């Protein structure tokens, strides 16, 4: 069995300040983990993924995430928020195949000027 | 065209209508997916195809009927829908159905059932 919990449904930051979006997962096996972003009226776009290689994963647009097995976490961070980062973010766990991926409920990121 | 495309982008249909959603991927992938995204609900996987064979069907009502004629095209045939079927329908593809394969999503079809 697997599950994913995004700990915040909404996060609001000021432009230029750090971003932290939290994700905890549960899996009976060694999972792959993903972060996707969805801008309004668009499909989901991959930000980054972890597949048992380096635990610190760098993605697009300055985002990165660290896989912490002991804490079963995969939090997404960015040092400095930009207005264009305002969107919905999804954490995804996949332990068998992509067809059995579990999506989190999403975190809405608001960036204030 | 690049990536994953979906048509139409918006669709309004009555409960007695029959319509189809189309998805095309230009990435040379072998797996394709249909998802339903409703407001205030997690993304719901509906169907998965790998090499044109259906490999997952997550208890979707029979009023939704998928078709995958080849690895580049995926359809979702709709008939006698209900108002609660109004949602954003997303198509995705991946290189394979492996756990490490990231999915590439289309922009979605916004469906409204009246």
XYZ file of N, CA and C in Angstrom:
681
model
N 0.852 -1.194 0.000
C 0.000 0.000 0.000
C 0.886 1.243 0.000
N 0.385 2.314 -0.529
C 1.134 3.561 -0.546
C 0.187 4.725 -0.367
N 0.716 5.819 0.143
C -0.079 7.025 0.295
C 0.854 8.227 0.279
N 0.286 9.377 0.061
C 1.058 10.617 0.068
C 0.213 11.701 0.709
N 0.848 12.487 1.559
C 0.166 13.568 2.265
C 0.897 14.879 2.025
N 0.208 15.819 1.446
C 0.761 17.167 1.320
C 0.244 17.946 2.526
N 1.151 18.386 3.339
C 0.803 18.869 4.669
C 0.122 20.231 4.672
N 0.240 20.980 3.615
C -0.379 22.310 3.538
C -1.217 22.400 2.277
N -2.467 22.775 2.409
C -3.293 22.940 1.215
C -3.017 24.288 0.551
N -2.598 25.286 1.346
C -2.271 26.602 0.811
C -0.990 27.108 1.462
N -0.114 27.675 0.651
C 1.091 28.339 1.144
C 1.176 29.700 0.471
N 1.442 30.716 1.268
C 1.573 32.076 0.731
C 2.938 32.635 1.120
N 3.676 33.141 0.137
C 4.997 33.721 0.395
C 5.091 35.043 -0.348
N 6.038 35.836 0.054
C 6.329 37.078 -0.668
C 7.382 36.803 -1.733
N 7.308 37.548 -2.808
C 8.297 37.411 -3.881
C 9.697 37.618 -3.316
N 10.610 36.735 -3.704
C 11.987 36.846 -3.241
C 12.289 36.088 -1.966
N 11.275 35.545 -1.307
C 11.483 34.763 -0.075
C 11.458 33.274 -0.401
N 11.975 32.434 0.519
C 12.045 30.996 0.227
C 10.662 30.331 0.202
N 10.622 29.243 -0.566
C 9.415 28.432 -0.674
C 9.683 27.063 -0.063
N 8.731 26.563 0.728
C 8.791 25.205 1.266
C 7.412 24.586 1.124
N 7.310 23.530 0.327
C 6.069 22.766 0.188
C 6.357 21.370 0.713
N 5.543 20.939 1.688
C 5.868 19.715 2.415
C 5.081 18.509 1.906
N 5.777 17.382 1.827
C 5.170 16.142 1.352
C 5.708 14.975 2.170
N 4.823 14.196 2.763
C 5.183 12.947 3.422
C 4.569 11.793 2.651
N 5.249 10.677 2.640
C 4.754 9.540 1.881
C 4.799 8.288 2.757
N 4.075 7.282 2.296
C 4.111 5.972 2.922
C 4.143 4.940 1.812
N 5.061 3.978 1.927
C 5.151 2.947 0.905
C 5.787 1.693 1.478
N 5.282 0.547 1.076
C 5.849 -0.722 1.532
C 7.112 -1.089 0.757
N 7.369 -0.363 -0.316
C 8.513 -0.665 -1.166
C 9.325 0.614 -1.384
N 10.450 0.480 -2.048
C 11.256 1.664 -2.366
C 10.573 2.425 -3.482
N 10.057 3.595 -3.178
C 9.246 4.294 -4.182
C 10.052 5.236 -5.064
N 9.454 5.624 -6.156
C 9.873 6.813 -6.890
C 8.953 7.949 -6.446
N 9.493 9.142 -6.404
C 8.719 10.294 -5.956
C 8.863 11.423 -6.967
N 7.792 12.150 -7.160
C 7.747 13.208 -8.167
C 7.080 14.450 -7.576
N 7.453 15.596 -8.112
C 6.714 16.838 -7.908
C 6.304 17.354 -9.286
N 5.006 17.674 -9.402
C 4.464 18.284 -10.611
C 3.880 19.644 -10.251
N 3.844 20.538 -11.243
C 3.221 21.855 -11.074
C 2.120 22.008 -12.114
N 1.037 22.659 -11.700
C -0.072 22.916 -12.621
C -0.455 24.381 -12.539
N -0.237 25.087 -13.633
C -0.703 26.474 -13.715
C -2.151 26.486 -14.166
N -2.877 27.561 -13.890
C -4.305 27.616 -14.222
C -4.570 27.261 -15.675
N -5.574 26.396 -15.854
C -6.023 25.976 -17.185
C -4.930 25.276 -17.988
N -3.994 24.657 -17.283
C -2.934 23.909 -17.968
C -2.866 22.490 -17.400
N -2.152 21.630 -18.114
C -1.883 20.299 -17.590
C -0.757 20.333 -16.580
N -0.451 19.189 -16.009
C 0.636 19.087 -15.031
C 1.978 18.997 -15.746
N 2.990 19.628 -15.144
C 4.329 19.616 -15.699
C 5.293 19.086 -14.638
N 6.179 18.170 -15.035
C 7.141 17.611 -14.095
C 8.146 18.668 -13.667
N 8.315 18.794 -12.334
C 9.363 19.667 -11.784
C 10.636 18.879 -11.530
N 10.479 17.710 -10.900
C 11.634 16.882 -10.583
C 11.152 15.506 -10.151
N 12.132 14.548 -10.121
C 11.785 13.207 -9.663
C 12.954 12.578 -8.929
N 12.614 11.690 -8.010
C 13.591 10.896 -7.272
C 13.347 9.427 -7.624
N 14.451 8.744 -8.031
C 14.318 7.315 -8.363
C 15.484 6.526 -7.807
N 15.804 6.730 -6.548
C 16.804 5.970 -5.790
C 18.245 6.295 -6.150
N 18.480 7.391 -6.799
C 19.856 7.833 -7.047
C 20.202 8.865 -5.949
N 20.673 10.033 -6.308
C 21.017 11.052 -5.321
C 19.785 11.479 -4.540
N 19.930 11.673 -3.238
C 18.777 12.026 -2.418
C 18.376 13.488 -2.564
N 19.310 14.343 -2.986
C 18.974 15.734 -3.273
C 18.778 15.867 -4.775
N 17.581 16.209 -5.142
C 17.220 16.242 -6.556
C 16.980 17.680 -6.994
N 17.593 18.059 -8.079
C 17.384 19.406 -8.623
C 16.440 19.321 -9.804
N 15.529 20.301 -9.863
C 14.558 20.301 -10.942
C 14.626 21.574 -11.752
N 13.541 21.824 -12.457
C 13.487 23.009 -13.305
C 13.115 24.241 -12.490
N 13.410 25.408 -13.034
C 13.005 26.690 -12.443
C 13.536 26.907 -11.030
N 14.673 26.314 -10.695
C 15.305 26.552 -9.406
C 14.767 25.739 -8.242
N 13.842 24.829 -8.506
C 13.298 23.992 -7.446
C 14.205 22.803 -7.153
N 14.179 22.349 -5.915
C 14.857 21.126 -5.545
C 14.090 20.448 -4.418
N 14.375 19.155 -4.238
C 13.706 18.394 -3.186
C 14.701 17.389 -2.622
N 14.524 17.077 -1.354
C 15.409 16.117 -0.705
C 14.612 14.931 -0.215
N 15.038 13.735 -0.624
C 14.420 12.494 -0.174
C 15.017 12.128 1.167
N 14.173 12.029 2.192
C 14.630 11.637 3.527
C 13.867 10.394 3.942
N 14.537 9.248 3.810
C 13.869 7.976 4.082
C 13.468 7.861 5.549
N 14.335 8.335 6.440
C 14.051 8.199 7.867
C 12.833 9.007 8.285
N 12.576 10.086 7.560
C 11.417 10.930 7.870
C 10.271 10.700 6.892
N 10.461 9.814 5.944
C 9.487 9.554 4.854
C 8.957 10.866 4.296
N 9.898 11.747 3.968
C 9.505 13.051 3.438
C 10.187 13.337 2.111
N 9.583 14.220 1.365
C 10.129 14.641 0.063
C 9.672 16.084 -0.149
N 10.187 16.988 0.652
C 9.758 18.381 0.625
C 10.375 19.139 -0.546
N 9.599 20.038 -1.115
C 10.025 20.841 -2.267
C 10.437 22.229 -1.798
N 11.573 22.707 -2.247
C 12.058 24.022 -1.830
C 12.545 24.826 -3.019
N 12.566 26.145 -2.810
C 13.143 27.079 -3.772
C 13.649 28.267 -2.966
N 14.873 28.717 -3.215
C 15.457 29.769 -2.381
C 14.728 31.111 -2.469
N 14.192 31.410 -3.650
C 13.621 32.742 -3.856
C 12.417 32.629 -4.784
N 11.226 32.935 -4.257
C 9.996 32.789 -5.042
C 9.869 33.886 -6.090
N 9.295 33.488 -7.211
C 9.000 34.433 -8.295
C 7.499 34.434 -8.519
N 6.999 35.542 -9.000
C 5.551 35.635 -9.226
C 5.038 34.498 -10.101
N 5.847 34.071 -11.065
C 5.415 33.010 -11.984
C 5.353 31.636 -11.315
N 5.808 31.530 -10.057
C 5.719 30.250 -9.343
C 4.330 29.999 -8.771
N 3.469 30.995 -8.789
C 2.119 30.831 -8.268
C 1.392 29.773 -9.093
N 0.981 28.695 -8.436
C 0.390 27.550 -9.139
C -0.023 26.512 -8.103
N -0.521 25.368 -8.612
C -0.841 24.212 -7.772
C 0.297 23.209 -7.911
N 0.732 22.640 -6.792
C 1.850 21.697 -6.797
C 1.376 20.350 -6.252
N 1.778 19.277 -6.950
C 1.367 17.934 -6.578
C 2.583 17.067 -6.298
N 2.540 16.360 -5.167
C 3.545 15.362 -4.830
C 2.970 14.002 -5.202
N 3.783 13.142 -5.809
C 3.313 11.857 -6.316
C 4.265 10.756 -5.874
N 3.708 9.635 -5.396
C 4.512 8.469 -5.049
C 4.135 7.323 -5.974
N 5.152 6.574 -6.409
C 4.927 5.451 -7.315
C 5.840 4.319 -6.906
N 5.252 3.197 -6.483
C 6.071 2.097 -5.977
C 5.996 0.836 -6.831
N 5.125 0.790 -7.775
C 5.025 -0.385 -8.637
C 5.189 0.009 -10.098
N 4.277 0.769 -10.567
C 4.370 1.265 -11.920
C 3.631 2.596 -11.998
N 3.872 3.302 -13.052
C 3.291 4.638 -13.183
C 1.773 4.572 -13.143
N 1.205 3.446 -13.547
C -0.234 3.331 -13.512
C -0.797 3.197 -12.122
N 0.063 2.976 -11.139
C -0.393 2.875 -9.748
C 0.177 4.024 -8.928
N 0.457 5.131 -9.553
C 0.924 6.317 -8.841
C -0.194 6.869 -7.974
N 0.189 7.427 -6.826
C -0.756 8.086 -5.938
C -0.411 9.562 -5.872
N -1.390 10.393 -6.209
C -1.199 11.844 -6.212
C -1.658 12.425 -4.877
N -0.920 13.404 -4.389
C -1.377 14.165 -3.234
C -2.522 15.084 -3.611
N -3.119 15.692 -2.603
C -4.270 16.564 -2.827
C -3.887 17.911 -3.427
N -2.609 18.224 -3.420
C -2.145 19.472 -4.004
C -1.950 20.570 -2.977
N -0.992 21.450 -3.258
C -0.753 22.654 -2.458
C -0.807 23.852 -3.382
N -1.652 24.804 -3.037
C -1.739 26.028 -3.823
C -0.726 27.031 -3.299
N 0.181 27.444 -4.152
C 1.197 28.435 -3.774
C 0.773 29.799 -4.304
N 0.687 30.751 -3.400
C 0.417 32.142 -3.749
C 1.691 32.935 -3.507
N 2.057 33.800 -4.456
C 3.238 34.640 -4.317
C 2.788 36.092 -4.326
N 3.053 36.783 -3.233
C 2.637 38.179 -3.093
C 3.763 39.098 -3.554
N 3.390 40.212 -4.214
C 4.435 41.130 -4.683
C 5.132 41.843 -3.528
N 3.316 19.959 -33.973
C 2.819 19.773 -32.605
C 3.848 19.011 -31.787
N 3.997 19.403 -30.556
C 4.932 18.721 -29.674
C 4.214 18.313 -28.403
N 4.809 17.341 -27.671
C 4.248 16.961 -26.397
C 2.943 16.193 -26.538
N 2.018 16.505 -25.642
C 0.719 15.833 -25.601
C -0.366 16.871 -25.901
N -1.183 16.567 -26.893
C -2.252 17.488 -27.257
C -3.595 16.842 -26.977
N -4.579 17.674 -26.649
C -5.928 17.189 -26.385
C -6.937 18.076 -27.108
N -7.944 17.434 -27.671
C -9.038 18.166 -28.296
C -10.363 17.503 -27.954
N -11.431 18.289 -27.802
C -11.412 19.746 -27.741
C -10.874 20.232 -26.394
N -10.622 21.504 -26.254
C -10.189 22.038 -24.969
C -11.375 22.282 -24.040
N -12.518 22.569 -24.633
C -13.728 22.780 -23.853
C -14.868 22.036 -24.533
N -15.751 21.459 -23.710
C -16.881 20.712 -24.255
C -18.066 20.854 -23.307
N -19.190 21.251 -23.877
C -20.444 21.293 -23.125
C -21.379 20.290 -23.773
N -21.912 19.379 -22.994
C -22.796 18.370 -23.561
C -23.964 18.073 -22.620
N -25.077 17.711 -23.242
C -26.229 17.304 -22.481
C -26.099 15.861 -22.040
N -26.963 15.454 -21.129
C -26.837 14.123 -20.548
C -27.154 13.019 -21.547
N -27.812 13.343 -22.636
C -28.158 12.308 -23.615
C -27.212 12.291 -24.808
N -26.274 13.209 -24.839
C -25.351 13.287 -25.972
C -24.304 12.189 -25.952
N -23.666 11.986 -27.116
C -22.475 11.154 -27.225
C -21.366 12.017 -27.814
N -20.233 12.016 -27.142
C -19.085 12.785 -27.628
C -17.816 11.993 -27.350
N -16.708 12.445 -27.967
C -15.418 11.795 -27.719
C -14.347 12.828 -27.449
N -13.457 12.496 -26.541
C -12.262 13.288 -26.280
C -11.089 12.598 -26.971
N -10.216 13.434 -27.528
C -9.076 12.889 -28.244
C -7.774 13.344 -27.592
N -6.808 12.437 -27.554
C -5.484 12.732 -27.044
C -4.460 12.186 -28.020
N -3.431 12.966 -28.267
C -2.349 12.521 -29.148
C -1.009 12.885 -28.519
N -0.104 11.928 -28.497
C 1.228 12.228 -27.971
C 2.270 12.100 -29.079
N 3.195 13.056 -29.086
C 4.208 13.155 -30.140
C 5.588 12.857 -29.567
N 5.629 12.011 -28.533
C 6.874 11.778 -27.788
C 7.433 10.385 -27.988
N 6.754 9.547 -28.746
C 7.211 8.181 -28.942
C 7.055 7.303 -27.712
N 6.135 7.665 -26.823
C 5.908 6.913 -25.595
C 5.069 5.671 -25.846
N 5.139 4.742 -24.874
C 4.407 3.482 -25.011
C 3.222 3.355 -24.068
N 3.078 4.272 -23.126
C 1.975 4.194 -22.174
C 1.175 5.494 -22.214
N -0.142 5.368 -22.076
C -1.022 6.544 -22.071
C -2.070 6.389 -20.982
N -2.540 7.526 -20.476
C -3.408 7.543 -19.296
C -4.542 8.546 -19.478
N -5.687 8.245 -18.867
C -6.763 9.222 -18.690
C -6.943 9.471 -17.195
N -7.007 10.767 -16.830
C -7.275 11.185 -15.460
C -8.484 12.101 -15.434
N -9.172 12.091 -14.297
C -10.252 13.041 -14.050
C -9.818 13.954 -12.907
N -9.944 15.265 -13.128
C -9.591 16.234 -12.091
C -10.821 17.078 -11.776
N -11.399 16.820 -10.603
C -12.558 17.583 -10.147
C -12.111 18.584 -9.099
N -12.877 19.638 -8.961
C -12.560 20.657 -7.955
C -12.562 20.022 -6.564
N -11.553 20.363 -5.784
C -11.440 19.940 -4.383
C -11.361 18.416 -4.221
N -10.904 17.705 -5.249
C -10.691 16.259 -5.153
C -9.322 15.917 -5.704
N -8.702 14.853 -5.198
C -7.415 14.428 -5.777
C -7.593 13.975 -7.216
N -6.506 13.988 -7.925
C -6.506 13.499 -9.297
C -6.908 12.018 -9.287
N -7.840 11.641 -10.157
C -8.312 10.261 -10.207
C -7.851 9.608 -11.505
N -7.093 8.515 -11.386
C -6.703 7.753 -12.558
C -7.908 6.957 -13.052
N -8.190 7.061 -14.350
C -9.322 6.332 -14.921
C -8.852 5.083 -15.681
N -7.958 5.279 -16.623
C -7.509 4.176 -17.479
C -6.024 4.316 -17.767
N -5.374 3.150 -17.954
C -3.978 3.112 -18.366
C -3.848 2.136 -19.528
N -3.140 2.562 -20.563
C -2.825 1.694 -21.688
C -1.312 1.585 -21.814
N -0.830 0.369 -22.041
C 0.580 0.147 -22.319
C 0.677 -0.654 -23.607
N 1.359 -0.100 -24.590
C 1.453 -0.733 -25.912
C 0.069 -1.130 -26.421
N -0.857 -0.205 -26.280
C -2.230 -0.303 -26.788
C -3.086 -1.330 -26.057
N -2.565 -1.948 -24.991
C -3.364 -2.861 -24.190
C -3.783 -2.157 -22.900
N -5.068 -2.296 -22.544
C -5.502 -1.681 -21.304
C -4.945 -2.472 -20.141
N -4.232 -1.787 -19.230
C -3.639 -2.481 -18.104
C -4.242 -2.076 -16.774
N -4.959 -0.960 -16.748
C -5.604 -0.527 -15.518
C -6.972 0.051 -15.861
N -7.945 -0.259 -15.035
C -9.274 0.299 -15.183
C -9.802 0.455 -13.764
N -9.774 1.674 -13.286
C -10.049 1.893 -11.868
C -11.540 2.064 -11.585
N -12.327 1.031 -11.859
C -13.754 1.035 -11.502
C -14.462 2.259 -12.047
N -14.223 2.531 -13.294
C -14.855 3.685 -13.942
C -16.214 3.270 -14.494
N -17.232 4.116 -14.338
C -18.556 3.762 -14.890
C -18.496 3.504 -16.390
N -19.378 2.621 -16.844
C -19.351 2.206 -18.250
C -19.744 3.323 -19.210
N -20.256 4.423 -18.710
C -20.575 5.549 -19.596
C -19.303 6.209 -20.129
N -18.146 5.820 -19.590
C -16.843 6.240 -20.105
C -16.218 5.026 -20.797
N -15.852 5.171 -22.061
C -15.315 4.049 -22.809
C -14.030 4.470 -23.504
N -12.874 3.922 -23.109
C -11.616 4.327 -23.730
C -11.331 3.517 -24.988
N -10.496 4.102 -25.830
C -10.044 3.423 -27.031
C -8.625 3.857 -27.320
N -7.756 2.898 -27.617
C -6.359 3.197 -27.919
C -5.978 2.488 -29.213
N -6.221 3.109 -30.376
C -5.973 2.439 -31.651
C -4.496 2.234 -31.970
N -3.634 3.066 -31.429
C -2.187 2.909 -31.590
C -1.498 3.636 -30.445
N -0.203 3.521 -30.358
C 0.492 4.055 -29.182
C 0.523 5.571 -29.138
N 0.101 6.243 -30.204
C 0.123 7.705 -30.216
C -1.222 8.341 -29.917
N -2.275 7.562 -29.991
C -3.623 8.123 -29.881
C -4.438 7.426 -28.797
N -5.208 8.246 -28.100
C -6.080 7.732 -27.044
C -7.378 8.520 -27.093
N -8.487 7.800 -27.022
C -9.800 8.440 -27.042
C -10.548 8.091 -25.766
N -11.469 8.985 -25.405
C -12.401 8.690 -24.324
C -13.789 8.996 -24.852
N -14.568 7.915 -25.067
C -15.920 8.067 -25.602
C -16.881 8.244 -24.433
N -17.758 9.227 -24.590
C -18.661 9.616 -23.503
C -20.109 9.437 -23.949
N -20.945 8.869 -23.096
C -22.373 8.784 -23.416
C -23.193 8.742 -22.141
N -24.348 9.372 -22.205
C -25.292 9.468 -21.080
C -24.600 9.844 -19.786
N -23.847 10.958 -19.844
C -23.115 11.390 -18.666
C -24.044 12.052 -17.652
N -23.521 12.208 -16.448
C -24.233 12.830 -15.351
C -23.575 14.178 -15.026
N -24.297 15.091 -14.401
C -23.691 16.385 -14.047
C -22.418 16.248 -13.210
N -22.336 15.219 -12.379
C -21.132 15.046 -11.537
C -19.916 14.613 -12.349
N -20.109 14.333 -13.625
C -18.981 14.005 -14.500
C -18.293 15.261 -15.026
N -18.857 16.408 -14.752
C -18.224 17.670 -15.149
C -16.891 17.779 -14.424
N -15.825 18.004 -15.197
C -14.474 18.012 -14.622
C -13.486 18.363 -15.718
N -12.229 18.449 -15.328
C -11.128 18.564 -16.288
C -10.599 17.159 -16.531
N -10.578 16.735 -17.796
C -10.076 15.409 -18.139
C -8.691 15.570 -18.749
N -7.736 14.939 -18.084
C -6.341 15.063 -18.475
C -5.845 13.764 -19.085
N -5.120 13.904 -20.160
C -4.438 12.777 -20.786
C -2.949 12.900 -20.477
N -2.275 11.785 -20.312
C -0.839 11.803 -20.069
C -0.205 10.632 -20.796
N 1.098 10.730 -21.007
C 1.843 9.616 -21.582
C 3.162 9.481 -20.843
N 3.758 8.289 -20.926
C 5.081 8.056 -20.351
C 5.819 7.051 -21.216
N 7.132 7.039 -21.070
C 7.935 6.140 -21.879
C 7.455 4.698 -21.716
N 7.268 4.304 -20.471
C 6.721 2.995 -20.164
C 5.872 3.141 -18.929
N 5.290 2.049 -18.447
C 4.503 2.135 -17.225
C 5.320 1.865 -15.972
N 6.646 1.971 -16.059
C 7.489 1.705 -14.903
C 7.344 2.769 -13.834
N 7.719 2.408 -12.599
C 7.503 3.322 -11.483
C 8.339 4.586 -11.601
N 9.449 4.532 -12.293
C 10.296 5.703 -12.419
C 10.004 6.556 -13.626
N 8.990 6.163 -14.402
C 8.686 6.885 -15.641
C 7.798 8.081 -15.357
N 8.324 9.275 -15.601
C 7.496 10.449 -15.381
C 6.452 10.572 -16.476
N 5.349 11.190 -16.122
C 4.255 11.355 -17.065
C 4.253 12.770 -17.631
N 3.900 12.850 -18.903
C 3.775 14.118 -19.591
C 2.290 14.346 -19.848
N 1.800 15.475 -19.378
C 0.365 15.742 -19.421
C -0.003 16.690 -20.553
N -1.189 16.469 -21.095
C -1.784 17.428 -22.000
C -2.460 18.543 -21.220
N -2.991 19.547 -21.918
C -3.611 20.691 -21.247
C -5.002 20.391 -20.692
N -5.582 19.263 -21.101
C -6.882 18.888 -20.566
C -8.056 19.340 -21.421
N -9.174 18.657 -21.222
C -10.464 19.056 -21.796
C -11.388 19.398 -20.638
N -11.883 20.625 -20.621
C -12.833 21.058 -19.589
C -14.218 20.629 -20.036
N -14.808 19.656 -19.352
C -16.113 19.095 -19.716
C -17.184 19.608 -18.764
N -18.253 20.107 -19.346
C -19.416 20.529 -18.565
C -20.622 19.733 -19.044
N -21.274 19.042 -18.131
C -22.465 18.249 -18.460
C -23.688 18.995 -17.936
N -24.590 19.297 -18.851
C -25.769 20.084 -18.443
C -27.022 19.218 -18.422
